[in-house]
Amino acid sequence: MTDKNNEEKTPGVSYKKTLTLKRSGVEHTTVKQNFSHGRTKAVVVETRRRKISRLDEKKEQHVVRPIARPHIAPRPKQNRESPPPKAAPRVSNLSSTEMEARLRALKEARIRAEEERLQMEDARRRLEEEEALKKERERILQEKEENSRLKKKNEDKSESELKNIKQSIDAEKQSSDVPSEKVRFSVHNGKRRTRDEDEEDRVVGARRAARALVRQKSIRGGEERRRVNKLRVSSALDENIDVREHSMAATRRRQEKFKRLQPQEPREKISREVIIPETMTIQELAQRMAERSVDVIRFLMNQGQMLKPGDVIDGDMAQLIAEDFSHTVKRVSESDVEVGIFNIADDKNKMRHRPPVITIMGHVDHGKTSLLDAIRKANVVSAEAGGITQHIGAYQVVHNGQKLTFIDTPGHAAFTAMRARGAQATDIAVLVVAADDSVMPQTIESINHAKAANVPIIVAINKIDRVDSDSQRVRNELSHHSVFVEKMGGSVLEVEVSAKTGKNLDKLLEAILLQAEILELKADPDRTVEGVVIEAKLDRGRGSVATVLVQKGTLRPGDIIVAGDEWGRVRALINERGAYVKEATPSTPVEILGLQGPPQAGDRFAAVLNEAQARGISEYRKWRAHEKSVARQAGSRGSLEQMMNQLQSYQMKEFFLVVKGDVQGSIEAIKLALKNLGNDEVQVSIVHAGVGGITETDVSLAIAAKAMILGFNVRANNLARDAAIHQSIDIRYYNVIYNLVDDIRLALSGMLSPELRETFIGNAEIREVFHISKIGRVSGCRVIEGKVERGMSIRIIRDNVVIHQGRLKTLKRFKEEVEEVFVGQECGMAFENYDDIQAHDIIEVFRIEHVSRSL
């Protein structure tokens, strides 16, 4: 018996010695089983591995081609007769993990072998393609050489044939005894031809055949060349191919170069019409002229000006440049954006009758609004603060089936601009004069406004129901101002009415209709709309609200309008009763919503085509207003020397105000009234004036300018009120313009410097001068006029010349201090900071009083 460890081992085979009691090829695993009611049990499970025999390993080694073979020592030579020794059977003791790793390695080896095989095939195919391409190039070169050789040979052959034919013809002509005219005739296409003509045709045919052959060869060669020179990936990457076709870009460059080298004829200069505004850049001018900016810069350099394309030049220089470049010029200005929106010609065939526009004018408290209330049967006076009209009101009434549009204007002196606007936008002016008060200043002013607007006047003598009324006095005083009524032999209509009782109101309306019939008022309702802004305000919740009077055309919601420097799309139209309307025909007053901001009262408005045009007009008008304000400020400032002279002459005191009102007309009236309050010493300076309530921004502005805030029919919000209290800014509210003007007048009066008034008390004469130790020089005086009081101001007069002015320091009588010394009594005097006194000097005693002033 042989031991298993002492068996003969085959070289090259590894054996694993296992020192374990477990059986080989068996794996033990413990599995835990869970049962119900929390019971568990551990079970040992054996896993047997499949044994791999030596035959299986030999099969795997036969299928898989090794990548790198290990070095094996050469076997010793054996005798051919003796058989090779048998190898001992290999026993594999590999685990499943090792077996999987070996299988994975074998699979990767197969993949790598397949990739190497594919790479070898690709390399072999590339070599074959390169060989074929090389042979093709050689064949093409040989064909080209053959074609050129054949071409040359054909050309030589054709030339030799032509030469031989010509020589034979000449020889036949010389050898023939028959004249050329009498040679044999041949028949060709039914025509008789001479021998010479046949020979000439044969020569021409030979020439044509030769040319066709050459052309055919060249065409065949070109086709081959184009076929070979077609761009491929292989030919593009091959450096040995010299013949390549030119690209399209190269061909285009060659053609352009050929065109540049050709002599170019000078192009004809095109003259254009160049539109030149007030200012423009050089680049923009060059674009409008269709010239290069470099040429324009060169022209300016020749003129001695160094400019860049982005530099701005004025219209005159742009015109000179355009004319030098042989262009025509059309000058335009910034204001041309407004051309075509106003004063458009009406179509006479479309003119229709329109209601008259009547303005009620007159002095304050003469009953204008009461008269209009009686006509409208409404109570508007109660809505106005203090019973005074402070806004322009526009209303429309119907009488006998005809519409009448009334505009009520304020009568206070501060509302001069409102009366002027009302007169300009009207057809008939009704001048209301109270019979008990007669003609007053604002009555005269209303007459002047009506005459300046060239509108007819109808005089309404109101308050005839009062006991002290005197209508004849009114007529007489009106005649002093060139207003002659019918009873005075004039042409002005006159009606005595009573707004309180309603007497003769129908006669007044009949007179208005008669005057309107005489005027024959007409308008075109189908043209673009135009009108005037009567009033404007900023309403919380509705935005900018403007009361307008349509004068021409028809205004509808959705129209884009421009009013002053504001624009917008009309969102709604509201009549005087608060009802929404779909359109506003000529002579119709309405409120419009939708403007970007409140326009100025009195601004004209018109409809435009689109928003771009409206925005351009608005921006131009804002720019123009800004330029005017800057120019006005520059003119008012003057030079520094003028300012210093003014400050030295007097110190101007300014009272700064921030004014906020409910409507634009009230703001305008307040500004005009406050402007007239100042004098050479004090004046009102309005920092900001606007429509709407008082906001925190207004308070901040007042803090910066140290100004007072005035609110006319408006109030401050909570934030503004708290900020004003915290910063001690005074906010005052008013609803009557009288009270506002009076308070500001008092404030300005308080800023005036008090007047120094001098009151004479008496004179004294110095009789003798004494020197007292610890006191100085003291004068012994005698009162010669009035009296002398201690502590008063004095003047020392010597030879009728004032040598000192000061105060009286000491007044004594018999060594006692006294308050006053009367005329004829003697006293001792000492003066503050002055002791250069002499006998016979006169002491004038006076009192200086501060007297307050007022405007």
Coordinates of C-alpha atoms in Angstrom, one line a residue, residues 64-281:
V64 CA -9.8 29.3 -25.7
R65 CA -6.7 30.7 -27.4
P66 CA -4.3 32.0 -24.8
I67 CA -3.1 35.6 -25.0
A68 CA 0.3 35.2 -23.4
R69 CA 1.8 31.7 -23.1
P70 CA 4.1 31.0 -20.2
H71 CA 7.6 29.9 -20.8
I72 CA 7.9 26.1 -20.7
A73 CA 11.3 24.4 -20.6
P74 CA 12.0 22.1 -23.5
R75 CA 11.3 18.5 -22.9
P76 CA 14.2 16.1 -23.1
K77 CA 14.4 14.1 -26.3
Q78 CA 13.0 10.6 -26.0
N79 CA 13.4 7.6 -28.1
R80 CA 10.9 7.2 -30.9
E81 CA 10.4 3.6 -30.1
S82 CA 9.5 4.2 -26.5
P83 CA 6.0 5.7 -26.0
P84 CA 5.7 9.0 -24.2
P85 CA 4.9 8.7 -20.5
K86 CA 1.3 9.1 -19.6
A87 CA 0.3 12.2 -17.7
A88 CA -1.3 11.7 -14.4
P89 CA -4.9 12.8 -14.3
R90 CA -5.4 16.3 -13.0
V91 CA -7.7 16.8 -10.1
S92 CA -9.3 20.3 -9.9
N93 CA -10.1 21.5 -6.4
L94 CA -11.3 25.1 -7.5
S95 CA -14.1 26.8 -5.6
S96 CA -17.1 28.3 -7.4
T97 CA -15.7 31.8 -7.0
E98 CA -12.4 30.9 -8.6
M99 CA -14.3 29.0 -11.3
E100 CA -16.4 32.1 -12.1
A101 CA -13.3 34.3 -12.2
R102 CA -11.6 31.9 -14.6
L103 CA -14.7 31.8 -16.9
R104 CA -14.9 35.6 -16.9
A105 CA -11.2 35.8 -17.8
L106 CA -11.8 33.4 -20.6
K107 CA -14.7 35.4 -21.9
E108 CA -12.7 38.7 -21.9
A109 CA -9.9 36.9 -23.7
R110 CA -12.4 35.8 -26.5
I111 CA -13.6 39.4 -26.8
R112 CA -10.1 40.8 -27.1
A113 CA -9.2 38.1 -29.7
E114 CA -12.2 39.1 -31.7
E115 CA -11.3 42.8 -31.6
E116 CA -7.7 42.0 -32.7
R117 CA -9.1 40.0 -35.6
L118 CA -11.3 42.9 -36.7
Q119 CA -8.4 45.3 -36.4
M120 CA -6.3 43.1 -38.6
E121 CA -9.0 42.9 -41.2
D122 CA -9.4 46.7 -41.2
A123 CA -5.7 47.2 -41.6
R124 CA -5.6 44.7 -44.5
R125 CA -8.6 46.4 -46.1
R126 CA -7.0 49.8 -45.8
L127 CA -3.8 48.5 -47.4
E128 CA -5.9 47.0 -50.3
E129 CA -7.7 50.3 -50.8
E130 CA -4.5 52.3 -50.8
E131 CA -3.0 49.9 -53.4
A132 CA -6.1 50.3 -55.5
L133 CA -6.1 54.1 -55.2
K134 CA -2.4 54.2 -56.2
K135 CA -3.1 52.1 -59.3
E136 CA -6.0 54.3 -60.2
R137 CA -3.8 57.4 -59.9
E138 CA -1.2 55.8 -62.1
R139 CA -3.8 54.9 -64.7
I140 CA -5.2 58.4 -64.7
L141 CA -1.8 59.9 -65.2
Q142 CA -1.1 57.5 -68.1
E143 CA -4.5 58.4 -69.7
K144 CA -3.7 62.0 -69.4
E145 CA -0.3 61.5 -71.0
E146 CA -1.9 59.4 -73.7
N147 CA -4.6 62.0 -74.4
S148 CA -2.1 64.8 -74.7
R149 CA 0.0 62.7 -77.0
L150 CA -3.0 61.8 -79.2
K151 CA -4.2 65.4 -79.3
K152 CA -0.8 66.6 -80.4
K153 CA -0.6 63.8 -83.0
N154 CA -4.1 64.6 -84.4
E155 CA -3.2 68.3 -84.6
D156 CA 0.0 67.5 -86.5
K157 CA -1.9 65.0 -88.8
S158 CA -4.6 67.5 -89.5
E159 CA -2.1 70.2 -90.3
S160 CA -0.1 67.9 -92.6
E161 CA -3.3 66.8 -94.4
L162 CA -4.3 70.3 -94.9
K163 CA -0.9 71.1 -96.2
N164 CA -0.9 68.2 -98.6
I165 CA -4.4 69.1 -99.9
K166 CA -3.4 72.6 -100.5
Q167 CA -0.2 71.5 -102.3
S168 CA -2.2 69.1 -104.5
I169 CA -4.7 71.8 -105.4
D170 CA -1.9 74.2 -106.3
A171 CA -0.2 71.5 -108.4
E172 CA -3.4 70.6 -110.3
K173 CA -4.0 74.2 -111.0
Q174 CA -0.5 74.7 -112.4
S175 CA -0.5 71.5 -114.5
S176 CA -4.0 72.0 -116.0
D177 CA -4.1 73.7 -119.4
V178 CA -7.8 74.5 -119.0
P179 CA -8.7 77.8 -117.3
S180 CA -10.1 77.5 -113.8
E181 CA -13.4 78.7 -115.0
K182 CA -13.7 75.7 -117.4
V183 CA -13.0 72.8 -115.1
R184 CA -15.2 69.8 -114.9
F185 CA -18.5 70.2 -113.2
S186 CA -20.0 67.8 -110.6
V187 CA -23.5 67.4 -109.4
H188 CA -24.1 67.8 -105.6
N189 CA -27.5 68.0 -104.1
G190 CA -28.9 68.7 -107.6
K191 CA -26.6 71.7 -108.1
R192 CA -23.7 72.0 -110.5
R193 CA -20.4 72.6 -108.7
T194 CA -16.9 73.1 -110.1
R195 CA -13.9 71.1 -109.0
D196 CA -12.4 74.0 -107.0
E197 CA -15.6 74.3 -105.0
D198 CA -15.5 70.5 -104.2
E199 CA -11.9 70.8 -103.1
E200 CA -12.7 73.8 -100.8
D201 CA -15.6 71.9 -99.2
R202 CA -13.3 68.9 -98.6
V203 CA -10.7 71.1 -96.9
V204 CA -13.3 72.7 -94.7
G205 CA -14.8 69.3 -93.8
A206 CA -11.3 68.0 -92.8
R207 CA -10.8 71.0 -90.6
R208 CA -14.1 70.5 -88.9
A209 CA -13.4 66.9 -88.3
A210 CA -10.0 67.7 -86.7
R211 CA -11.5 70.2 -84.4
A212 CA -14.3 67.9 -83.4
L213 CA -11.8 65.1 -82.6
V214 CA -9.7 67.5 -80.5
R215 CA -12.8 68.8 -78.7
Q216 CA -14.0 65.2 -78.0
K217 CA -10.7 64.2 -76.6
S218 CA -10.6 67.2 -74.3
I219 CA -14.1 66.6 -73.1
R220 CA -13.3 63.0 -72.3
G221 CA -10.2 64.1 -70.4
G222 CA -12.2 66.7 -68.5
E223 CA -14.8 64.1 -67.5
E224 CA -12.1 61.7 -66.3
R225 CA -10.4 64.6 -64.4
R226 CA -13.6 65.7 -62.7
R227 CA -14.4 62.1 -61.8
V228 CA -10.9 61.5 -60.3
N229 CA -10.7 64.9 -58.6
K230 CA -14.0 64.5 -56.8
L231 CA -13.4 65.2 -53.1
R232 CA -13.5 62.1 -50.9
V233 CA -12.3 61.4 -47.4
S234 CA -9.5 59.2 -48.6
S235 CA -8.4 61.6 -51.2
A236 CA -8.6 64.6 -48.8
L237 CA -6.4 62.7 -46.3
D238 CA -3.9 61.5 -48.8
E239 CA -0.9 63.7 -49.2
N240 CA 0.4 62.0 -52.4
I241 CA -2.5 63.3 -54.5
D242 CA -1.5 66.5 -56.1
V243 CA -4.4 67.1 -58.4
R244 CA -7.3 68.6 -56.4
E245 CA -10.3 70.6 -57.4
H246 CA -10.6 74.3 -56.3
S247 CA -13.2 75.1 -53.7
M248 CA -16.2 77.4 -54.4
A249 CA -14.8 80.1 -52.1
A250 CA -11.5 80.1 -54.1
T251 CA -13.4 80.3 -57.3
R252 CA -15.4 83.2 -56.0
R253 CA -12.3 85.0 -54.8
R254 CA -10.7 84.5 -58.2
Q255 CA -13.8 86.0 -59.9
E256 CA -13.9 89.0 -57.5
K257 CA -10.2 89.6 -58.1
F258 CA -10.7 89.5 -61.8
K259 CA -13.6 92.1 -61.5
R260 CA -11.4 94.4 -59.4
L261 CA -8.6 94.3 -61.9
Q262 CA -11.1 95.2 -64.7
P263 CA -11.3 99.0 -65.3
Q264 CA -14.5 100.1 -63.6
E265 CA -16.6 102.9 -65.0
P266 CA -17.4 105.7 -62.6
R267 CA -21.0 105.2 -61.2
E268 CA -23.5 107.9 -61.7
K269 CA -24.0 110.1 -58.7
I270 CA -27.6 109.7 -57.3
S271 CA -29.0 112.8 -55.8
R272 CA -31.3 112.2 -52.8
E273 CA -33.6 114.3 -50.7
V274 CA -32.1 114.4 -47.2
I275 CA -34.3 115.3 -44.3
I276 CA -32.3 117.3 -41.8
P277 CA -33.7 118.0 -38.3
E278 CA -32.4 120.6 -35.9
T279 CA -29.6 118.4 -34.6
M280 CA -28.3 115.0 -35.7
T281 CA -25.1 112.9 -35.6

